[in-house]
Amino acid sequence: MTRNPHAGTPFTDSDAEIAAALEDVSVPALLLSCVHMAGPELLDGPLATLRPAGLFLNEVQGYMSEEDKAAARALALDVIRDYRDRGCPEPAPVDAAQLKRMMDWLVCEDVPGEYVPMLLEEMELTGRDERGTEFTSAAADRAKFPVVVIGCGMSGLLAAIRLQQAGIPFTVIEKNAGVGGTWWENTYPGARVDVGNHFYCYSFEPTDHWTEFFARQPELQGYFQGVLDKYGIGEHVRFGTRVTAATWNDDDATWSVAVESADGITDTLTARAVIAAVGQLNAPYIPEFAGAQSFSGPAFHSARWDHDVQLTGKDVAMIGAGASGFQIAPAIAEDVKSLTVFQRTAQWMFPNPNYHEAVGPGVRWALRHLPFYARWYRFLLFWPGCDKGLAAAIVDPEWPDQQTAVSEANDLARMMFTQWITSQVGDDADLQAKVIPDYPATGKRTLQDNGSWLQTLTRDNVDLVRTPIDHIEPDAVVTADGVRHHADVLVYATGFRVNDMVSSLKVFGRNGIELHDQWGDRPAAYLGITVPNFPNFFMLYGPGTNLASGGSLIFHSECEVRYIMGCLDLLIAADKAGMEPRQDRYDDWYRRCQAELSTTVWAHPSVKHSFYKNADGVVHSLSPWRLVDFWTWTRTPDPDDFIFS
Ligand code: N01
């Protein structure tokens, strides 16, 4: 029998080497690994008293006193030594009741029953890929059902893997020259993920090789390249090719997908279904500033970074400081002569000491060798962002002074975040006024911070300007107070046209109706995936699926892809031509999403500028739902939600 891959690779390290490794690791995850090695009796023994006192953002170590941690490491060393001396046998499976106890112990609370199956699936303690689809359709029929996937970023690659596993022929069309989407395009200095990497990777493709807890862009792109290679997806991808239009043909129930390569050669592919995995955050948005065209130096968007431009010794102006600008400024400030940051709205941020930290050798050793350590560590990263943030985002209409907080929980977050900011800028009242946001916490995307942003702002060669920009001149950005800010280079860290969903192509559905015409200013999809009049057209990371309060887009995409595979199975098994969601289900979904979103801080009028909102202040991009609900709803498609033709 093959060994469960999460049981760890057997090892023969010496006691001293093991003890050294344990200095680095997450003690709570370590102790649960010990339960696998020594047996569940440990829970009633030493772990009954040796336990984390709470779990918040310090997810690597959990809250344990130094004394308890030392005791835990000593206990673990005994258990690991014994396990090693027994030849590192694969631990016996732990039963469901004990696993639930382990979860509760780890997160210091009773994990509600409805979450347990989702968490167990996410952890894959069985060693099996738990999100694969069990098909009812015949393999021979699936082999006659070609699918085109648009985009080879994180979600398109995932769809490709699942299609391949299903034996469904597919072609992926990718406009870029390589895999990774966002992680291919965003090469700006300092680009890194802000979701812990040991969770921000496919559930079925975890890895112990991350060099940092929040990896930088090259490592992330490398991860997706590695997955593409491992599954042999590359030969199915047409890189450097863009889809210009997709057209449904009612007569033969096919999609005609028009593509154009980088050298202008056009082609049309025929498919039975289309999966649009085009992302939400990749059409750069550059605001129109008077005189912008007259700027004589290099000017580029953060997602189109011009690496030929040397910044050393230059006066650099950066317009915009959201998640991208927040990463760029600390990465370039040391090299440039001066950096002027034009920030319209201050950002909320919370402390994360690991944000720029390397993964030490001890953690890597534990991830590789200790049974299920990596899986419990993944759980530890998932849980704090698993629906708790959503509660703090809900507006309490009774809460006074809604300009600064929308509920008690939200006010608490505001106080904590403010404390973190003021602890760094000290008594500098001018800087405090500039950097403490004047809107409720979590109203916009909250940023991870290890202090590098505010340290950067206090450098002598860095200036944070909150005065609005009036216009741009050939060598300067001029603010409304008439001040000229000299600039040799202009960086636009101004975000993306998030509300122009699927903007890179035209999609013509039944009777020639175009998707964007049908949407008007209300982009939506049933469960974020399907749209009436567009048979066999599925979206990944579609309207209403972005996450503002936790989770990870990889988790969401895995839910969506499983649902789509279920839809394809329904279609093929029933030998139907097409499926599209019922109009009443779609309308009801839209109404419920909007009703729910309107109760959140993201739609609140106190948040004036936010890419979550469209020009009318309406939110279409975000999911207002708990992860556990989305997971439940997308496990299996309900045939009753669809019209089959
Ligand atoms: O874009 P943004 P981003 N005049 O829209 C300003 C993901 N991401 O590229 O806040 C003046 O957040 C705008 O000002 P304001 C992540 O999902 C992830 O930074 O609207 N300023 C803001 O300062 C993130 O949420 C990572 O008032 C104008 C900035 O431009 C998303 O991408 C890293 C303006 C835009 O900020 C987008 O982040 C980076 C105007 N007319 C990005 N218009 C990870 O770590 C806009 N601005 C995974």
mmCIF file with all atom_site columns, N, CA and C in Angstrom, residues 585-645:
data_model
loop_
_atom_site.group_PDB
_atom_site.id
_atom_site.type_symbol
_atom_site.label_atom_id
_atom_site.label_alt_id
_atom_site.label_comp_id
_atom_site.label_asym_id
_atom_site.label_entity_id
_atom_site.label_seq_id
_atom_site.pdbx_PDB_ins_code
_atom_site.Cartn_x
_atom_site.Cartn_y
_atom_site.Cartn_z
_atom_site.occupancy
_atom_site.B_iso_or_equiv
_atom_site.pdbx_formal_charge
_atom_site.auth_seq_id
_atom_site.auth_comp_id
_atom_site.auth_asym_id
_atom_site.auth_atom_id
_atom_site.pdbx_PDB_model_num
ATOM 1   N N  . ARG A 1 585 ? -34.160 31.755 -10.731 1.00 0.00 ? 585 ARG A N  1
ATOM 2   C CA . ARG A 1 585 ? -33.100 31.448 -9.755  1.00 0.00 ? 585 ARG A CA 1
ATOM 3   C C  . ARG A 1 585 ? -32.014 32.537 -9.801  1.00 0.00 ? 585 ARG A C  1
ATOM 4   N N  . TYR A 1 586 ? -31.695 32.941 -11.034 1.00 0.00 ? 586 TYR A N  1
ATOM 5   C CA . TYR A 1 586 ? -30.676 33.978 -11.215 1.00 0.00 ? 586 TYR A CA 1
ATOM 6   C C  . TYR A 1 586 ? -31.139 35.288 -10.582 1.00 0.00 ? 586 TYR A C  1
ATOM 7   N N  . ASP A 1 587 ? -32.386 35.668 -10.855 1.00 0.00 ? 587 ASP A N  1
ATOM 8   C CA . ASP A 1 587 ? -32.911 36.938 -10.314 1.00 0.00 ? 587 ASP A CA 1
ATOM 9   C C  . ASP A 1 587 ? -32.939 36.895 -8.792  1.00 0.00 ? 587 ASP A C  1
ATOM 10  N N  . ASP A 1 588 ? -33.358 35.764 -8.271  1.00 0.00 ? 588 ASP A N  1
ATOM 11  C CA . ASP A 1 588 ? -33.427 35.612 -6.821  1.00 0.00 ? 588 ASP A CA 1
ATOM 12  C C  . ASP A 1 588 ? -32.023 35.690 -6.206  1.00 0.00 ? 588 ASP A C  1
ATOM 13  N N  . TRP A 1 589 ? -31.084 35.041 -6.869  1.00 0.00 ? 589 TRP A N  1
ATOM 14  C CA . TRP A 1 589 ? -29.695 35.072 -6.396  1.00 0.00 ? 589 TRP A CA 1
ATOM 15  C C  . TRP A 1 589 ? -29.181 36.517 -6.359  1.00 0.00 ? 589 TRP A C  1
ATOM 16  N N  . TYR A 1 590 ? -29.420 37.230 -7.463  1.00 0.00 ? 590 TYR A N  1
ATOM 17  C CA . TYR A 1 590 ? -28.945 38.620 -7.546  1.00 0.00 ? 590 TYR A CA 1
ATOM 18  C C  . TYR A 1 590 ? -29.574 39.452 -6.421  1.00 0.00 ? 590 TYR A C  1
ATOM 19  N N  . ARG A 1 591 ? -30.868 39.269 -6.244  1.00 0.00 ? 591 ARG A N  1
ATOM 20  C CA . ARG A 1 591 ? -31.570 40.042 -5.208  1.00 0.00 ? 591 ARG A CA 1
ATOM 21  C C  . ARG A 1 591 ? -30.999 39.727 -3.826  1.00 0.00 ? 591 ARG A C  1
ATOM 22  N N  . ARG A 1 592 ? -30.787 38.451 -3.573  1.00 0.00 ? 592 ARG A N  1
ATOM 23  C CA . ARG A 1 592 ? -30.267 38.061 -2.254  1.00 0.00 ? 592 ARG A CA 1
ATOM 24  C C  . ARG A 1 592 ? -28.828 38.559 -2.044  1.00 0.00 ? 592 ARG A C  1
ATOM 25  N N  . CYS A 1 593 ? -28.021 38.463 -3.098  1.00 0.00 ? 593 CYS A N  1
ATOM 26  C CA . CYS A 1 593 ? -26.634 38.960 -2.970  1.00 0.00 ? 593 CYS A CA 1
ATOM 27  C C  . CYS A 1 593 ? -26.642 40.450 -2.651  1.00 0.00 ? 593 CYS A C  1
ATOM 28  N N  . GLN A 1 594 ? -27.447 41.205 -3.403  1.00 0.00 ? 594 GLN A N  1
ATOM 29  C CA . GLN A 1 594 ? -27.470 42.654 -3.194  1.00 0.00 ? 594 GLN A CA 1
ATOM 30  C C  . GLN A 1 594 ? -28.006 42.994 -1.801  1.00 0.00 ? 594 GLN A C  1
ATOM 31  N N  . ALA A 1 595 ? -29.036 42.259 -1.383  1.00 0.00 ? 595 ALA A N  1
ATOM 32  C CA . ALA A 1 595 ? -29.596 42.517 -0.051  1.00 0.00 ? 595 ALA A CA 1
ATOM 33  C C  . ALA A 1 595 ? -28.530 42.272 1.010   1.00 0.00 ? 595 ALA A C  1
ATOM 34  N N  . GLU A 1 596 ? -27.797 41.190 0.829   1.00 0.00 ? 596 GLU A N  1
ATOM 35  C CA . GLU A 1 596 ? -26.765 40.828 1.807   1.00 0.00 ? 596 GLU A CA 1
ATOM 36  C C  . GLU A 1 596 ? -25.607 41.827 1.766   1.00 0.00 ? 596 GLU A C  1
ATOM 37  N N  . LEU A 1 597 ? -25.174 42.159 0.546   1.00 0.00 ? 597 LEU A N  1
ATOM 38  C CA . LEU A 1 597 ? -24.049 43.095 0.413   1.00 0.00 ? 597 LEU A CA 1
ATOM 39  C C  . LEU A 1 597 ? -24.385 44.454 1.015   1.00 0.00 ? 597 LEU A C  1
ATOM 40  N N  . SER A 1 598 ? -25.668 44.835 0.904   1.00 0.00 ? 598 SER A N  1
ATOM 41  C CA . SER A 1 598 ? -26.036 46.169 1.400   1.00 0.00 ? 598 SER A CA 1
ATOM 42  C C  . SER A 1 598 ? -25.940 46.243 2.927   1.00 0.00 ? 598 SER A C  1
ATOM 43  N N  . THR A 1 599 ? -25.810 45.099 3.569   1.00 0.00 ? 599 THR A N  1
ATOM 44  C CA . THR A 1 599 ? -25.657 45.115 5.038   1.00 0.00 ? 599 THR A CA 1
ATOM 45  C C  . THR A 1 599 ? -24.183 45.147 5.449   1.00 0.00 ? 599 THR A C  1
ATOM 46  N N  . THR A 1 600 ? -23.282 45.206 4.478   1.00 0.00 ? 600 THR A N  1
ATOM 47  C CA . THR A 1 600 ? -21.857 45.118 4.817   1.00 0.00 ? 600 THR A CA 1
ATOM 48  C C  . THR A 1 600 ? -21.168 46.481 4.751   1.00 0.00 ? 600 THR A C  1
ATOM 49  N N  . VAL A 1 601 ? -20.053 46.535 5.411   1.00 0.00 ? 601 VAL A N  1
ATOM 50  C CA . VAL A 1 601 ? -19.247 47.758 5.423   1.00 0.00 ? 601 VAL A CA 1
ATOM 51  C C  . VAL A 1 601 ? -18.723 48.077 4.020   1.00 0.00 ? 601 VAL A C  1
ATOM 52  N N  . TRP A 1 602 ? -18.606 47.062 3.167   1.00 0.00 ? 602 TRP A N  1
ATOM 53  C CA . TRP A 1 602 ? -18.055 47.301 1.818   1.00 0.00 ? 602 TRP A CA 1
ATOM 54  C C  . TRP A 1 602 ? -18.971 48.186 0.978   1.00 0.00 ? 602 TRP A C  1
ATOM 55  N N  . ALA A 1 603 ? -20.271 48.145 1.283   1.00 0.00 ? 603 ALA A N  1
ATOM 56  C CA . ALA A 1 603 ? -21.229 48.964 0.527   1.00 0.00 ? 603 ALA A CA 1
ATOM 57  C C  . ALA A 1 603 ? -21.583 50.240 1.293   1.00 0.00 ? 603 ALA A C  1
ATOM 58  N N  . HIS A 1 604 ? -20.983 50.405 2.466   1.00 0.00 ? 604 HIS A N  1
ATOM 59  C CA . HIS A 1 604 ? -21.387 51.494 3.353   1.00 0.00 ? 604 HIS A CA 1
ATOM 60  C C  . HIS A 1 604 ? -20.978 52.857 2.774   1.00 0.00 ? 604 HIS A C  1
ATOM 61  N N  . PRO A 1 605 ? -21.829 53.864 2.908   1.00 0.00 ? 605 PRO A N  1
ATOM 62  C CA . PRO A 1 605 ? -21.501 55.173 2.316   1.00 0.00 ? 605 PRO A CA 1
ATOM 63  C C  . PRO A 1 605 ? -20.269 55.842 2.922   1.00 0.00 ? 605 PRO A C  1
ATOM 64  N N  . SER A 1 606 ? -19.869 55.416 4.125   1.00 0.00 ? 606 SER A N  1
ATOM 65  C CA . SER A 1 606 ? -18.686 56.035 4.733   1.00 0.00 ? 606 SER A CA 1
ATOM 66  C C  . SER A 1 606 ? -17.403 55.678 3.973   1.00 0.00 ? 606 SER A C  1
ATOM 67  N N  . VAL A 1 607 ? -17.455 54.620 3.172   1.00 0.00 ? 607 VAL A N  1
ATOM 68  C CA . VAL A 1 607 ? -16.284 54.254 2.364   1.00 0.00 ? 607 VAL A CA 1
ATOM 69  C C  . VAL A 1 607 ? -16.471 54.914 0.995   1.00 0.00 ? 607 VAL A C  1
ATOM 70  N N  . LYS A 1 608 ? -15.749 55.990 0.785   1.00 0.00 ? 608 LYS A N  1
ATOM 71  C CA . LYS A 1 608 ? -16.031 56.811 -0.404  1.00 0.00 ? 608 LYS A CA 1
ATOM 72  C C  . LYS A 1 608 ? -15.418 56.237 -1.672  1.00 0.00 ? 608 LYS A C  1
ATOM 73  N N  . HIS A 1 609 ? -14.151 55.835 -1.591  1.00 0.00 ? 609 HIS A N  1
ATOM 74  C CA . HIS A 1 609 ? -13.490 55.324 -2.789  1.00 0.00 ? 609 HIS A CA 1
ATOM 75  C C  . HIS A 1 609 ? -13.108 53.875 -2.552  1.00 0.00 ? 609 HIS A C  1
ATOM 76  N N  . SER A 1 610 ? -13.568 53.000 -3.415  1.00 0.00 ? 610 SER A N  1
ATOM 77  C CA . SER A 1 610 ? -13.222 51.592 -3.253  1.00 0.00 ? 610 SER A CA 1
ATOM 78  C C  . SER A 1 610 ? -13.517 50.871 -4.560  1.00 0.00 ? 610 SER A C  1
ATOM 79  N N  . PHE A 1 611 ? -12.570 50.022 -4.959  1.00 0.00 ? 611 PHE A N  1
ATOM 80  C CA . PHE A 1 611 ? -12.827 49.306 -6.215  1.00 0.00 ? 611 PHE A CA 1
ATOM 81  C C  . PHE A 1 611 ? -13.900 48.236 -6.043  1.00 0.00 ? 611 PHE A C  1
ATOM 82  N N  . TYR A 1 612 ? -14.282 47.999 -4.797  1.00 0.00 ? 612 TYR A N  1
ATOM 83  C CA . TYR A 1 612 ? -15.386 47.066 -4.585  1.00 0.00 ? 612 TYR A CA 1
ATOM 84  C C  . TYR A 1 612 ? -16.687 47.646 -5.142  1.00 0.00 ? 612 TYR A C  1
ATOM 85  N N  . LYS A 1 613 ? -16.751 48.975 -5.203  1.00 0.00 ? 613 LYS A N  1
ATOM 86  C CA . LYS A 1 613 ? -18.001 49.619 -5.639  1.00 0.00 ? 613 LYS A CA 1
ATOM 87  C C  . LYS A 1 613 ? -17.897 50.069 -7.092  1.00 0.00 ? 613 LYS A C  1
ATOM 88  N N  . ASN A 1 614 ? -19.039 50.072 -7.786  1.00 0.00 ? 614 ASN A N  1
ATOM 89  C CA . ASN A 1 614 ? -19.030 50.665 -9.118  1.00 0.00 ? 614 ASN A CA 1
ATOM 90  C C  . ASN A 1 614 ? -19.289 52.169 -8.982  1.00 0.00 ? 614 ASN A C  1
ATOM 91  N N  . ALA A 1 615 ? -19.414 52.835 -10.123 1.00 0.00 ? 615 ALA A N  1
ATOM 92  C CA . ALA A 1 615 ? -19.541 54.299 -10.097 1.00 0.00 ? 615 ALA A CA 1
ATOM 93  C C  . ALA A 1 615 ? -20.760 54.748 -9.291  1.00 0.00 ? 615 ALA A C  1
ATOM 94  N N  . ASP A 1 616 ? -21.761 53.871 -9.202  1.00 0.00 ? 616 ASP A N  1
ATOM 95  C CA . ASP A 1 616 ? -22.973 54.234 -8.443  1.00 0.00 ? 616 ASP A CA 1
ATOM 96  C C  . ASP A 1 616 ? -22.894 53.787 -6.983  1.00 0.00 ? 616 ASP A C  1
ATOM 97  N N  . GLY A 1 617 ? -21.761 53.265 -6.599  1.00 0.00 ? 617 GLY A N  1
ATOM 98  C CA . GLY A 1 617 ? -21.601 52.837 -5.209  1.00 0.00 ? 617 GLY A CA 1
ATOM 99  C C  . GLY A 1 617 ? -22.163 51.451 -4.935  1.00 0.00 ? 617 GLY A C  1
ATOM 100 N N  . VAL A 1 618 ? -22.483 50.699 -5.993  1.00 0.00 ? 618 VAL A N  1
ATOM 101 C CA . VAL A 1 618 ? -23.048 49.353 -5.805  1.00 0.00 ? 618 VAL A CA 1
ATOM 102 C C  . VAL A 1 618 ? -21.923 48.320 -5.926  1.00 0.00 ? 618 VAL A C  1
ATOM 103 N N  . VAL A 1 619 ? -21.982 47.311 -5.073  1.00 0.00 ? 619 VAL A N  1
ATOM 104 C CA . VAL A 1 619 ? -20.931 46.275 -5.061  1.00 0.00 ? 619 VAL A CA 1
ATOM 105 C C  . VAL A 1 619 ? -21.406 45.055 -5.864  1.00 0.00 ? 619 VAL A C  1
ATOM 106 N N  . HIS A 1 620 ? -20.640 44.688 -6.878  1.00 0.00 ? 620 HIS A N  1
ATOM 107 C CA . HIS A 1 620 ? -20.969 43.484 -7.652  1.00 0.00 ? 620 HIS A CA 1
ATOM 108 C C  . HIS A 1 620 ? -19.876 42.428 -7.614  1.00 0.00 ? 620 HIS A C  1
ATOM 109 N N  . SER A 1 621 ? -18.679 42.842 -7.252  1.00 0.00 ? 621 SER A N  1
ATOM 110 C CA . SER A 1 621 ? -17.561 41.905 -7.386  1.00 0.00 ? 621 SER A CA 1
ATOM 111 C C  . SER A 1 621 ? -17.455 40.940 -6.199  1.00 0.00 ? 621 SER A C  1
ATOM 112 N N  . LEU A 1 622 ? -17.943 41.361 -5.035  1.00 0.00 ? 622 LEU A N  1
ATOM 113 C CA . LEU A 1 622 ? -17.676 40.595 -3.812  1.00 0.00 ? 622 LEU A CA 1
ATOM 114 C C  . LEU A 1 622 ? -18.726 39.546 -3.482  1.00 0.00 ? 622 LEU A C  1
ATOM 115 N N  . SER A 1 623 ? -18.262 38.538 -2.757  1.00 0.00 ? 623 SER A N  1
ATOM 116 C CA . SER A 1 623 ? -19.191 37.578 -2.168  1.00 0.00 ? 623 SER A CA 1
ATOM 117 C C  . SER A 1 623 ? -19.559 38.044 -0.758  1.00 0.00 ? 623 SER A C  1
ATOM 118 N N  . PRO A 1 624 ? -20.854 38.090 -0.455  1.00 0.00 ? 624 PRO A N  1
ATOM 119 C CA . PRO A 1 624 ? -21.231 38.425 0.914   1.00 0.00 ? 624 PRO A CA 1
ATOM 120 C C  . PRO A 1 624 ? -21.424 37.180 1.766   1.00 0.00 ? 624 PRO A C  1
ATOM 121 N N  . TRP A 1 625 ? -21.117 36.013 1.200   1.00 0.00 ? 625 TRP A N  1
ATOM 122 C CA . TRP A 1 625 ? -21.510 34.757 1.863   1.00 0.00 ? 625 TRP A CA 1
ATOM 123 C C  . TRP A 1 625 ? -20.386 34.173 2.698   1.00 0.00 ? 625 TRP A C  1
ATOM 124 N N  . ARG A 1 626 ? -20.786 33.383 3.678   1.00 0.00 ? 626 ARG A N  1
ATOM 125 C CA . ARG A 1 626 ? -19.806 32.623 4.451   1.00 0.00 ? 626 ARG A CA 1
ATOM 126 C C  . ARG A 1 626 ? -19.157 31.586 3.530   1.00 0.00 ? 626 ARG A C  1
ATOM 127 N N  . LEU A 1 627 ? -17.909 31.297 3.786   1.00 0.00 ? 627 LEU A N  1
ATOM 128 C CA . LEU A 1 627 ? -17.220 30.294 2.970   1.00 0.00 ? 627 LEU A CA 1
ATOM 129 C C  . LEU A 1 627 ? -17.944 28.954 3.070   1.00 0.00 ? 627 LEU A C  1
ATOM 130 N N  . VAL A 1 628 ? -18.415 28.645 4.254   1.00 0.00 ? 628 VAL A N  1
ATOM 131 C CA . VAL A 1 628 ? -19.055 27.343 4.456   1.00 0.00 ? 628 VAL A CA 1
ATOM 132 C C  . VAL A 1 628 ? -20.354 27.251 3.648   1.00 0.00 ? 628 VAL A C  1
ATOM 133 N N  . ASP A 1 629 ? -21.033 28.377 3.457   1.00 0.00 ? 629 ASP A N  1
ATOM 134 C CA . ASP A 1 629 ? -22.240 28.351 2.628   1.00 0.00 ? 629 ASP A CA 1
ATOM 135 C C  . ASP A 1 629 ? -21.875 28.157 1.161   1.00 0.00 ? 629 ASP A C  1
ATOM 136 N N  . PHE A 1 630 ? -20.881 28.913 0.699   1.00 0.00 ? 630 PHE A N  1
ATOM 137 C CA . PHE A 1 630 ? -20.496 28.788 -0.712  1.00 0.00 ? 630 PHE A CA 1
ATOM 138 C C  . PHE A 1 630 ? -20.011 27.365 -0.991  1.00 0.00 ? 630 PHE A C  1
ATOM 139 N N  . TRP A 1 631 ? -19.255 26.830 -0.062  1.00 0.00 ? 631 TRP A N  1
ATOM 140 C CA . TRP A 1 631 ? -18.757 25.453 -0.207  1.00 0.00 ? 631 TRP A CA 1
ATOM 141 C C  . TRP A 1 631 ? -19.932 24.477 -0.314  1.00 0.00 ? 631 TRP A C  1
ATOM 142 N N  . THR A 1 632 ? -20.939 24.671 0.564   1.00 0.00 ? 632 THR A N  1
ATOM 143 C CA . THR A 1 632 ? -22.095 23.761 0.568   1.00 0.00 ? 632 THR A CA 1
ATOM 144 C C  . THR A 1 632 ? -22.873 23.883 -0.748  1.00 0.00 ? 632 THR A C  1
ATOM 145 N N  . TRP A 1 633 ? -23.127 25.115 -1.161  1.00 0.00 ? 633 TRP A N  1
ATOM 146 C CA . TRP A 1 633 ? -23.949 25.330 -2.362  1.00 0.00 ? 633 TRP A CA 1
ATOM 147 C C  . TRP A 1 633 ? -23.283 24.819 -3.636  1.00 0.00 ? 633 TRP A C  1
ATOM 148 N N  . THR A 1 634 ? -21.943 24.815 -3.636  1.00 0.00 ? 634 THR A N  1
ATOM 149 C CA . THR A 1 634 ? -21.254 24.445 -4.877  1.00 0.00 ? 634 THR A CA 1
ATOM 150 C C  . THR A 1 634 ? -20.787 22.984 -4.901  1.00 0.00 ? 634 THR A C  1
ATOM 151 N N  . ARG A 1 635 ? -21.128 22.226 -3.880  1.00 0.00 ? 635 ARG A N  1
ATOM 152 C CA . ARG A 1 635 ? -20.645 20.835 -3.856  1.00 0.00 ? 635 ARG A CA 1
ATOM 153 C C  . ARG A 1 635 ? -21.207 20.036 -5.021  1.00 0.00 ? 635 ARG A C  1
ATOM 154 N N  . THR A 1 636 ? -22.513 20.181 -5.249  1.00 0.00 ? 636 THR A N  1
ATOM 155 C CA . THR A 1 636 ? -23.161 19.451 -6.339  1.00 0.00 ? 636 THR A CA 1
ATOM 156 C C  . THR A 1 636 ? -24.184 20.384 -6.977  1.00 0.00 ? 636 THR A C  1
ATOM 157 N N  . PRO A 1 637 ? -24.184 20.509 -8.283  1.00 0.00 ? 637 PRO A N  1
ATOM 158 C CA . PRO A 1 637 ? -25.211 21.359 -8.896  1.00 0.00 ? 637 PRO A CA 1
ATOM 159 C C  . PRO A 1 637 ? -26.591 20.726 -8.764  1.00 0.00 ? 637 PRO A C  1
ATOM 160 N N  . ASP A 1 638 ? -27.584 21.558 -8.544  1.00 0.00 ? 638 ASP A N  1
ATOM 161 C CA . ASP A 1 638 ? -28.961 21.081 -8.447  1.00 0.00 ? 638 ASP A CA 1
ATOM 162 C C  . ASP A 1 638 ? -29.591 21.194 -9.835  1.00 0.00 ? 638 ASP A C  1
ATOM 163 N N  . PRO A 1 639 ? -29.958 20.062 -10.455 1.00 0.00 ? 639 PRO A N  1
ATOM 164 C CA . PRO A 1 639 ? -30.505 20.125 -11.823 1.00 0.00 ? 639 PRO A CA 1
ATOM 165 C C  . PRO A 1 639 ? -31.718 21.046 -11.911 1.00 0.00 ? 639 PRO A C  1
ATOM 166 N N  . ASP A 1 640 ? -32.406 21.195 -10.780 1.00 0.00 ? 640 ASP A N  1
ATOM 167 C CA . ASP A 1 640 ? -33.610 22.016 -10.776 1.00 0.00 ? 640 ASP A CA 1
ATOM 168 C C  . ASP A 1 640 ? -33.299 23.513 -10.952 1.00 0.00 ? 640 ASP A C  1
ATOM 169 N N  . ASP A 1 641 ? -32.045 23.888 -10.787 1.00 0.00 ? 641 ASP A N  1
ATOM 170 C CA . ASP A 1 641 ? -31.652 25.291 -10.978 1.00 0.00 ? 641 ASP A CA 1
ATOM 171 C C  . ASP A 1 641 ? -31.496 25.644 -12.452 1.00 0.00 ? 641 ASP A C  1
ATOM 172 N N  . PHE A 1 642 ? -31.555 24.630 -13.325 1.00 0.00 ? 642 PHE A N  1
ATOM 173 C CA . PHE A 1 642 ? -31.161 24.841 -14.723 1.00 0.00 ? 642 PHE A CA 1
ATOM 174 C C  . PHE A 1 642 ? -32.280 24.529 -15.711 1.00 0.00 ? 642 PHE A C  1
ATOM 175 N N  . ILE A 1 643 ? -32.150 25.140 -16.865 1.00 0.00 ? 643 ILE A N  1
ATOM 176 C CA . ILE A 1 643 ? -32.950 24.739 -18.021 1.00 0.00 ? 643 ILE A CA 1
ATOM 177 C C  . ILE A 1 643 ? -32.010 23.945 -18.923 1.00 0.00 ? 643 ILE A C  1
ATOM 178 N N  . PHE A 1 644 ? -32.427 22.738 -19.266 1.00 0.00 ? 644 PHE A N  1
ATOM 179 C CA . PHE A 1 644 ? -31.616 21.915 -20.179 1.00 0.00 ? 644 PHE A CA 1
ATOM 180 C C  . PHE A 1 644 ? -32.249 21.953 -21.561 1.00 0.00 ? 644 PHE A C  1
ATOM 181 N N  . SER A 1 645 ? -31.416 21.999 -22.579 1.00 0.00 ? 645 SER A N  1
ATOM 182 C CA . SER A 1 645 ? -31.970 22.004 -23.939 1.00 0.00 ? 645 SER A CA 1
ATOM 183 C C  . SER A 1 645 ? -31.397 20.829 -24.701 1.00 0.00 ? 645 SER A C  1
#
